mmCIF file of C-alpha atoms in Angstrom:
data_model
loop_
_atom_site.group_PDB
_atom_site.id
_atom_site.type_symbol
_atom_site.label_atom_id
_atom_site.label_comp_id
_atom_site.label_asym_id
_atom_site.label_seq_id
_atom_site.Cartn_x
_atom_site.Cartn_y
_atom_site.Cartn_z
ATOM 1 C CA ASP A 83 85.278 -24.930 -13.384
ATOM 2 C CA CYS A 84 84.607 -22.975 -10.250
ATOM 3 C CA TYR A 85 87.945 -21.702 -9.640
ATOM 4 C CA TYR A 86 88.122 -22.498 -5.689
ATOM 5 C CA CYS A 87 86.835 -26.175 -5.885
ATOM 6 C CA PRO A 88 88.624 -29.355 -5.361
ATOM 7 C CA PHE A 89 86.741 -31.237 -7.888
ATOM 8 C CA ARG A 90 87.134 -28.311 -10.372
ATOM 9 C CA ALA A 91 87.580 -29.342 -14.002
ATOM 10 C CA GLY A 92 91.034 -29.632 -15.682
ATOM 11 C CA ARG A 93 92.090 -30.559 -11.828
ATOM 12 C CA ARG A 94 93.746 -33.843 -12.242
ATOM 13 C CA PHE A 95 93.868 -36.496 -9.662
ATOM 14 C CA ARG A 96 91.437 -39.372 -9.330
ATOM 15 C CA ARG A 97 87.440 -39.337 -9.391
ATOM 16 C CA GLU A 98 84.778 -41.293 -8.694
ATOM 17 C CA ALA A 99 81.251 -41.554 -8.580
ATOM 18 C CA PHE A 100 78.319 -43.987 -7.107
ATOM 19 C CA LYS A 101 76.015 -45.363 -9.436
ATOM 20 C CA PRO A 102 72.541 -44.519 -8.843
ATOM 21 C CA ASP A 103 71.162 -48.043 -7.480
ATOM 22 C CA GLU A 104 74.967 -47.656 -5.211
ATOM 23 C CA LEU A 105 74.173 -44.833 -3.673
ATOM 24 C CA ALA A 106 70.089 -45.462 -3.265
ATOM 25 C CA ASN A 107 71.025 -48.980 -1.999
ATOM 26 C CA MET A 108 73.388 -47.472 0.952
ATOM 27 C CA THR A 109 71.092 -44.345 2.273
ATOM 28 C CA ALA A 110 68.205 -47.150 2.124
ATOM 29 C CA GLN A 111 70.397 -49.418 4.525
ATOM 30 C CA MET A 112 71.312 -46.669 6.818
ATOM 31 C CA TYR A 113 67.903 -45.158 7.122
ATOM 32 C CA ARG A 114 66.455 -48.885 7.729
ATOM 33 C CA ALA A 115 69.418 -48.621 10.121
ATOM 34 C CA ARG A 116 68.801 -45.264 11.810
ATOM 35 C CA LEU A 117 71.637 -43.419 11.199
ATOM 36 C CA ILE A 118 70.698 -41.129 9.410
ATOM 37 C CA LYS A 119 67.137 -39.440 8.601
ATOM 38 C CA GLY A 120 67.582 -37.975 5.087
ATOM 39 C CA LEU A 121 70.006 -37.604 1.728
ATOM 40 C CA PHE A 122 71.290 -34.295 0.755
ATOM 41 C CA LEU A 123 72.088 -35.322 -2.520
ATOM 42 C CA SER A 124 74.949 -32.995 -5.025
ATOM 43 C CA SER A 125 77.073 -34.057 -7.538
ATOM 44 C CA GLY A 126 79.677 -32.626 -9.734
ATOM 45 C CA VAL A 127 78.868 -31.204 -13.215
ATOM 46 C CA VAL A 128 79.735 -34.008 -14.836
ATOM 47 C CA GLY A 129 79.206 -34.679 -18.809
ATOM 48 C CA LYS A 130 76.883 -32.807 -20.515
ATOM 49 C CA ASP A 131 72.932 -31.702 -20.984
ATOM 50 C CA ASP A 132 70.945 -33.457 -18.245
ATOM 51 C CA TYR A 133 73.222 -36.219 -17.637
ATOM 52 C CA ALA A 134 74.413 -35.118 -13.549
ATOM 53 C CA MET A 135 71.088 -34.185 -13.226
ATOM 54 C CA GLY A 136 69.657 -37.570 -14.918
ATOM 55 C CA GLN A 137 71.650 -39.346 -12.207
ATOM 56 C CA ILE A 138 70.751 -37.641 -9.134
ATOM 57 C CA ILE A 139 67.048 -38.460 -10.400
ATOM 58 C CA ALA A 140 68.131 -41.699 -10.792
ATOM 59 C CA THR A 141 69.303 -42.051 -7.568
ATOM 60 C CA ALA A 142 65.816 -40.253 -5.946
ATOM 61 C CA GLU A 143 63.078 -42.731 -7.865
ATOM 62 C CA ILE A 144 65.503 -46.068 -6.863
ATOM 63 C CA LEU A 145 65.052 -44.067 -3.203
ATOM 64 C CA ARG A 146 61.329 -43.021 -3.268
ATOM 65 C CA LYS A 147 59.890 -46.364 -5.110
ATOM 66 C CA LYS A 148 62.102 -49.433 -4.932
ATOM 67 C CA HIS A 149 62.922 -48.385 -1.504
ATOM 68 C CA HIS A 150 60.292 -46.619 0.001
ATOM 69 C CA PHE A 151 61.877 -43.993 1.011
ATOM 70 C CA ALA A 152 60.258 -41.645 3.275
ATOM 71 C CA GLY A 153 62.943 -39.937 4.765
ATOM 72 C CA TYR A 154 64.282 -36.311 3.816
ATOM 73 C CA LEU A 155 65.191 -35.819 0.477
ATOM 74 C CA HIS A 156 67.195 -32.768 -0.783
ATOM 75 C CA LEU A 157 68.371 -32.779 -4.263
ATOM 76 C CA LYS A 158 70.339 -30.428 -5.907
ATOM 77 C CA ILE A 159 69.347 -28.926 -8.973
ATOM 78 C CA MET A 160 72.275 -28.587 -11.799
ATOM 79 C CA PRO A 161 73.231 -25.333 -13.505
ATOM 80 C CA THR A 162 71.215 -25.413 -17.174
ATOM 81 C CA ALA A 163 68.841 -28.053 -16.369
ATOM 82 C CA SER A 164 66.028 -28.742 -18.127
ATOM 83 C CA ASP A 165 62.658 -28.403 -17.191
ATOM 84 C CA ALA A 166 61.437 -31.853 -17.800
ATOM 85 C CA ALA A 167 64.545 -32.331 -15.296
ATOM 86 C CA ILE A 168 63.209 -29.865 -12.735
ATOM 87 C CA GLN A 169 60.172 -31.142 -12.626
ATOM 88 C CA ALA A 170 61.385 -34.561 -11.990
ATOM 89 C CA ALA A 171 63.294 -33.512 -8.592
ATOM 90 C CA LEU A 172 60.451 -31.774 -7.330
ATOM 91 C CA GLY A 173 58.355 -34.725 -7.728
ATOM 92 C CA LEU A 174 60.667 -36.897 -5.384
ATOM 93 C CA ALA A 175 62.597 -34.349 -3.179
ATOM 94 C CA ASP A 176 61.597 -32.301 0.135
ATOM 95 C CA ARG A 177 64.191 -29.543 -1.139
ATOM 96 C CA VAL A 178 65.914 -28.139 -4.706
ATOM 97 C CA SER A 179 68.624 -25.732 -4.339
ATOM 98 C CA VAL A 180 70.519 -24.130 -6.500
ATOM 99 C CA ASN A 181 74.249 -22.939 -6.015
ATOM 100 C CA LEU A 182 74.709 -18.961 -6.979
ATOM 101 C CA GLU A 183 77.972 -19.219 -5.128
ATOM 102 C CA ALA A 184 78.170 -15.007 -5.766
ATOM 103 C CA PRO A 185 75.761 -12.212 -5.426
ATOM 104 C CA ASN A 186 75.786 -11.314 -8.925
ATOM 105 C CA ALA A 187 77.654 -11.751 -12.587
ATOM 106 C CA HIS A 188 80.012 -9.342 -12.128
ATOM 107 C CA ARG A 189 81.654 -11.084 -8.726
ATOM 108 C CA LEU A 190 80.719 -14.808 -9.932
ATOM 109 C CA SER A 191 83.421 -14.165 -13.145
ATOM 110 C CA ARG A 192 85.987 -14.127 -10.678
ATOM 111 C CA LEU A 193 85.332 -17.830 -9.917
ATOM 112 C CA THR A 194 84.618 -19.034 -13.405
ATOM 113 C CA SER A 195 84.706 -18.395 -16.766
ATOM 114 C CA THR A 196 81.242 -21.560 -17.755
ATOM 115 C CA LYS A 197 78.416 -19.923 -15.674
ATOM 116 C CA ASP A 198 75.983 -17.394 -16.625
ATOM 117 C CA ILE A 199 74.556 -16.232 -13.635
ATOM 118 C CA ASP A 200 71.253 -15.384 -14.952
ATOM 119 C CA GLN A 201 70.981 -18.378 -17.789
ATOM 120 C CA ASP A 202 72.472 -21.419 -15.665
ATOM 121 C CA LEU A 203 72.035 -20.511 -12.090
ATOM 122 C CA LEU A 204 68.926 -17.978 -11.351
ATOM 123 C CA ALA A 205 66.509 -19.381 -14.576
ATOM 124 C CA PRO A 206 66.550 -23.106 -13.016
ATOM 125 C CA LEU A 207 65.261 -21.494 -9.552
ATOM 126 C CA ARG A 208 63.100 -18.956 -11.607
ATOM 127 C CA ARG A 209 61.311 -22.503 -13.564
ATOM 128 C CA VAL A 210 61.315 -23.956 -9.907
ATOM 129 C CA LYS A 211 59.059 -21.217 -8.240
ATOM 130 C CA GLN A 212 56.751 -21.018 -11.500
ATOM 131 C CA LEU A 213 56.249 -25.151 -11.703
ATOM 132 C CA LEU A 214 55.569 -24.844 -7.955
ATOM 133 C CA ASP A 215 53.323 -22.254 -8.262
ATOM 134 C CA GLN A 216 51.091 -24.703 -10.395
ATOM 135 C CA THR A 217 50.833 -27.494 -8.303
ATOM 136 C CA ASP A 218 49.873 -27.504 -4.345
ATOM 137 C CA GLN A 219 53.456 -29.476 -3.696
ATOM 138 C CA ARG A 220 55.663 -27.988 -0.777
ATOM 139 C CA VAL A 221 59.107 -28.220 -1.821
ATOM 140 C CA SER A 222 61.373 -25.728 -0.094
ATOM 141 C CA ARG A 223 64.004 -24.021 -1.954
ATOM 142 C CA THR A 224 67.967 -23.235 -0.971
ATOM 143 C CA THR A 225 71.063 -21.496 -2.437
ATOM 144 C CA GLN A 226 74.363 -21.046 -1.133
ATOM 145 C CA PHE A 227 77.186 -18.006 -1.422
ATOM 146 C CA VAL A 228 80.812 -18.765 -1.585
ATOM 147 C CA VAL A 229 82.114 -15.114 0.472
ATOM 148 C CA GLY A 230 85.577 -14.031 0.595
ATOM 149 C CA ALA A 231 87.098 -15.126 -2.826
ATOM 150 C CA ALA A 232 85.729 -12.976 -5.072
ATOM 151 C CA GLY A 233 85.656 -9.056 -3.364
ATOM 152 C CA GLU A 234 81.894 -9.533 -2.653
ATOM 153 C CA SER A 235 80.757 -6.890 0.030
ATOM 154 C CA ASP A 236 78.615 -8.418 3.007
ATOM 155 C CA ARG A 237 75.771 -5.600 1.399
ATOM 156 C CA GLU A 238 75.803 -7.300 -1.948
ATOM 157 C CA VAL A 239 75.846 -10.882 -0.848
ATOM 158 C CA LEU A 240 73.080 -9.506 2.036
ATOM 159 C CA THR A 241 71.193 -8.026 -0.864
ATOM 160 C CA THR A 242 70.754 -10.443 -3.028
ATOM 161 C CA ALA A 243 69.558 -13.020 -0.547
ATOM 162 C CA HIS A 244 66.960 -10.752 0.599
ATOM 163 C CA GLN A 245 65.998 -10.834 -3.135
ATOM 164 C CA LEU A 246 65.672 -13.983 -3.695
ATOM 165 C CA TYR A 247 63.553 -14.633 -0.376
ATOM 166 C CA ARG A 248 61.143 -11.775 -1.514
ATOM 167 C CA GLU A 249 60.670 -12.416 -5.208
ATOM 168 C CA LEU A 250 61.385 -16.167 -5.416
ATOM 169 C CA GLY A 251 60.342 -17.709 -2.352
ATOM 170 C CA LEU A 252 63.479 -18.986 -1.189
ATOM 171 C CA ALA A 253 63.399 -20.288 2.875
ATOM 172 C CA ARG A 254 66.966 -19.419 3.318
ATOM 173 C CA ALA A 255 70.767 -18.800 1.931
ATOM 174 C CA TYR A 256 73.828 -20.586 2.982
ATOM 175 C CA TYR A 257 77.357 -18.814 3.375
ATOM 176 C CA SER A 258 80.500 -20.257 3.180
ATOM 177 C CA ALA A 259 83.394 -18.924 4.274
ATOM 178 C CA PHE A 260 85.994 -19.187 1.335
ATOM 179 C CA ARG A 261 89.106 -21.327 1.959
ATOM 180 C CA PRO A 262 91.757 -22.032 -0.487
ATOM 181 C CA VAL A 263 92.762 -25.027 -2.453
ATOM 182 C CA PRO A 264 95.886 -26.238 -3.264
ATOM 183 C CA ASN A 265 96.309 -25.779 -7.405
ATOM 184 C CA THR A 266 93.404 -24.418 -7.900
ATOM 185 C CA PRO A 267 93.375 -20.973 -9.725
ATOM 186 C CA LEU A 268 92.690 -19.471 -6.052
ATOM 187 C CA ASP A 269 95.296 -21.080 -4.444
ATOM 188 C CA GLY A 270 96.944 -17.737 -3.343
ATOM 189 C CA LEU A 271 94.327 -16.023 -2.115
ATOM 190 C CA PRO A 272 93.739 -16.117 1.729
ATOM 191 C CA ALA A 273 91.339 -17.382 3.375
ATOM 192 C CA ALA A 274 87.704 -15.682 4.581
ATOM 193 C CA ASN A 275 87.623 -14.915 8.348
ATOM 194 C CA PRO A 276 85.549 -17.782 9.731
ATOM 195 C CA ARG A 277 83.649 -14.641 11.430
ATOM 196 C CA ARG A 278 82.429 -13.324 8.472
ATOM 197 C CA GLN A 279 80.109 -16.147 7.467
ATOM 198 C CA ASP A 280 78.997 -16.397 11.270
ATOM 199 C CA ARG A 281 77.877 -12.665 11.098
ATOM 200 C CA LEU A 282 76.301 -13.208 7.268
ATOM 201 C CA TYR A 283 73.901 -16.262 9.280
ATOM 202 C CA GLN A 284 73.090 -13.344 12.032
ATOM 203 C CA ALA A 285 71.913 -10.525 9.460
ATOM 204 C CA ASP A 286 70.685 -13.064 7.131
ATOM 205 C CA ALA A 287 68.243 -14.155 10.097
ATOM 206 C CA LEU A 288 67.588 -10.739 10.730
ATOM 207 C CA LEU A 289 66.028 -10.712 6.827
ATOM 208 C CA ARG A 290 63.797 -13.665 7.026
ATOM 209 C CA LEU A 291 62.642 -13.481 10.499
ATOM 210 C CA TYR A 292 62.867 -10.509 12.162
ATOM 211 C CA HIS A 293 61.856 -8.259 9.302
ATOM 212 C CA PHE A 294 64.522 -6.236 8.589
ATOM 213 C CA ASP A 295 65.385 -4.745 5.478
ATOM 214 C CA VAL A 296 69.115 -4.634 4.291
ATOM 215 C CA ASN A 297 69.058 -0.766 4.677
ATOM 216 C CA ASP A 298 68.497 -1.915 8.328
ATOM 217 C CA ILE A 299 71.410 -3.550 8.694
ATOM 218 C CA GLY A 300 74.594 -1.996 10.168
ATOM 219 C CA LEU A 301 77.347 -1.973 7.437
ATOM 220 C CA ASP A 302 80.032 0.083 7.307
ATOM 221 C CA ALA A 303 81.198 2.205 4.569
ATOM 222 C CA ASP A 304 82.283 -0.566 2.726
ATOM 223 C CA GLY A 305 79.315 -2.758 2.794
ATOM 224 C CA HIS A 306 80.653 -4.641 5.482
ATOM 225 C CA LEU A 307 79.360 -6.180 8.585
ATOM 226 C CA ALA A 308 81.082 -5.419 11.908
ATOM 227 C CA LEU A 309 83.361 -8.805 13.067
ATOM 228 C CA ASP A 310 82.886 -8.242 16.728
ATOM 229 C CA GLU A 311 79.705 -7.484 17.552
ATOM 230 C CA ASP A 312 76.071 -9.069 16.483
ATOM 231 C CA PRO A 313 74.103 -7.213 13.548
ATOM 232 C CA LYS A 314 71.233 -6.691 15.721
ATOM 233 C CA LEU A 315 72.984 -5.718 18.626
ATOM 234 C CA VAL A 316 74.815 -2.901 16.094
ATOM 235 C CA TRP A 317 71.043 -1.851 15.069
ATOM 236 C CA ALA A 318 69.705 -0.885 18.600
ATOM 237 C CA ARG A 319 72.441 0.668 19.984
ATOM 238 C CA ARG A 320 72.639 3.036 16.461
ATOM 239 C CA HIS A 321 68.227 3.903 17.215
ATOM 240 C CA PRO A 322 68.459 4.342 20.544
ATOM 241 C CA GLU A 323 65.077 6.765 19.637
ATOM 242 C CA HIS A 324 63.307 3.453 19.482
ATOM 243 C CA PHE A 325 64.236 2.055 23.094
ATOM 244 C CA PRO A 326 63.093 1.402 25.803
ATOM 245 C CA ILE A 327 60.285 -0.744 24.738
ATOM 246 C CA GLU A 328 56.928 -1.836 27.500
ATOM 247 C CA ILE A 329 57.473 -5.538 26.887
ATOM 248 C CA ASN A 330 53.785 -5.786 28.432
ATOM 249 C CA THR A 331 52.302 -3.442 25.632
ATOM 250 C CA ALA A 332 54.847 -3.870 22.757
ATOM 251 C CA SER A 333 53.622 -4.921 19.212
ATOM 252 C CA ARG A 334 55.430 -7.982 17.994
ATOM 253 C CA SER A 335 57.386 -5.951 15.402
ATOM 254 C CA ALA A 336 58.622 -4.267 18.115
ATOM 255 C CA LEU A 337 59.271 -6.893 20.419
ATOM 256 C CA LEU A 338 61.629 -8.429 17.424
ATOM 257 C CA ARG A 339 64.166 -5.329 17.463
ATOM 258 C CA VAL A 340 65.245 -5.713 20.942
ATOM 259 C CA PRO A 341 68.593 -7.772 21.426
ATOM 260 C CA GLY A 342 67.977 -10.826 23.045
ATOM 261 C CA ILE A 343 64.177 -11.897 21.927
ATOM 262 C CA GLY A 344 63.753 -13.919 18.945
ATOM 263 C CA PRO A 345 60.472 -14.895 17.173
ATOM 264 C CA ILE A 346 59.770 -18.033 19.909
ATOM 265 C CA SER A 347 59.964 -15.786 23.036
ATOM 266 C CA ALA A 348 58.351 -12.980 21.549
ATOM 267 C CA GLU A 349 55.547 -15.144 21.028
ATOM 268 C CA ARG A 350 55.443 -16.102 24.555
ATOM 269 C CA LEU A 351 55.648 -12.951 25.845
ATOM 270 C CA ILE A 352 52.455 -11.637 23.809
ATOM 271 C CA ARG A 353 50.984 -14.464 25.171
ATOM 272 C CA TRP A 354 51.812 -15.083 28.532
ATOM 273 C CA ARG A 355 50.386 -11.297 29.173
ATOM 274 C CA ARG A 356 47.520 -11.951 28.431
ATOM 275 C CA ARG A 357 47.352 -13.355 32.210
ATOM 276 C CA GLY A 358 48.792 -11.090 33.301
ATOM 277 C CA ARG A 359 51.737 -8.225 33.867
ATOM 278 C CA LEU A 360 55.136 -9.011 33.218
ATOM 279 C CA ARG A 361 57.391 -8.004 35.825
ATOM 280 C CA SER A 362 61.173 -9.564 36.150
ATOM 281 C CA LEU A 363 63.869 -10.745 34.108
ATOM 282 C CA GLY A 364 63.192 -13.900 35.499
ATOM 283 C CA ASP A 365 59.897 -14.201 33.077
ATOM 284 C CA LEU A 366 61.647 -12.909 29.900
ATOM 285 C CA ARG A 367 64.646 -15.493 30.674
ATOM 286 C CA LYS A 368 61.641 -18.506 30.958
ATOM 287 C CA ALA A 369 60.088 -17.274 27.566
ATOM 288 C CA GLY A 370 63.789 -18.041 26.448
ATOM 289 C CA ALA A 371 65.022 -14.174 25.989
ATOM 290 C CA VAL A 372 68.626 -13.763 26.236
ATOM 291 C CA THR A 373 67.974 -11.014 29.690
ATOM 292 C CA ASP A 374 71.649 -9.993 29.450
ATOM 293 C CA ARG A 375 71.106 -8.432 26.248
ATOM 294 C CA ALA A 376 67.124 -7.685 26.175
ATOM 295 C CA ALA A 377 67.828 -6.035 29.707
ATOM 296 C CA PRO A 378 68.692 -2.370 28.168
ATOM 297 C CA PHE A 379 66.518 -2.181 25.726
ATOM 298 C CA ILE A 380 62.967 -3.064 27.775
ATOM 299 C CA THR A 381 60.717 -1.526 30.704
ATOM 300 C CA LEU A 382 59.008 -4.024 32.646
ATOM 301 C CA ASP A 383 55.807 -2.643 33.917
ATOM 302 C CA GLY A 384 56.785 0.492 33.599
ATOM 303 C CA ARG A 385 60.059 -0.202 35.367
ATOM 304 C CA GLN A 386 63.730 -0.565 34.079
ATOM 305 C CA PRO A 387 64.897 -3.736 34.934
ATOM 306 C CA ALA A 388 67.551 -3.533 38.172
ATOM 307 C CA GLN A 389 70.494 -4.925 36.310
ATOM 308 C CA GLN A 390 70.267 -3.051 33.179
ATOM 309 C CA LEU A 391 73.184 -0.788 32.387
ATOM 310 C CA PRO A 392 73.187 2.363 30.320
ATOM 311 C CA LEU A 393 72.807 1.736 26.531
ATOM 312 C CA TRP A 394 76.549 2.882 26.023
ATOM 313 C CA ASP A 395 77.753 0.825 28.768
ATOM 314 C CA GLN A 396 76.447 -2.230 27.944
ATOM 315 C CA PRO A 397 78.833 -4.806 27.044
ATOM 316 C CA VAL A 398 78.680 -6.893 23.966
#
């Protein structure tokens, strides 16, 4: 009964559902025709106990065993799914997910009256990790948050996401900006600014890929990200004591703190500088770095790039 959802229980409209063989056959046909590379299979919470989960698993089994489907398969784990259902899904999927929707119990209570964040949502994710730890299966896990509907701060969301990465091994979190749906309990709330969703994705990447901590993320007094600035650039401007760094000698972790340099470009720079000194912004550009972002924060062979502006004058 999620209060924001167009398919929520109690909302009166015609409903349709695929049978497992219908969806499996259609997916197999599109895959053979090279129209798709995979299937992300979700469902409303239909019926009781494992009914909806059983329909998902049955579809996946038909695809894998009858149609010998070798494409990507992402299966949704339903709230309160049994251990047997979870284990069956893990044997079929490349990725599984459980949507938390909110960062904690208090915020979730503003979105639904029937889901318990610990027992219904986190417990299946913990069980997934336990089962995978016992085998050599390589199945990634994800979750999703609806942002802007429950009064949550960006700090709350990022703190929960970071905890899920560290403790449960999630591959990533997804963020969906709230949009009110007519004839739902949250119909009267304003839509979330889509830029908030974008900034959360950028901050999330800093946690997953750049080894930032939540406390490193530049948040305002209310725990929110700036909507008009990249959070990595915000951090760099607030910590001038770390800059400039010398591209030819900096560690990988130091390179990753430079705006405009990502994991791929950092690896290339480290590899290329073994062959000789890097002396121009052209070297950074060839490595894939965004030179306009990086220039104010670096030196190249002991010199500041010619086009570099002072940190406080550099445009976003």
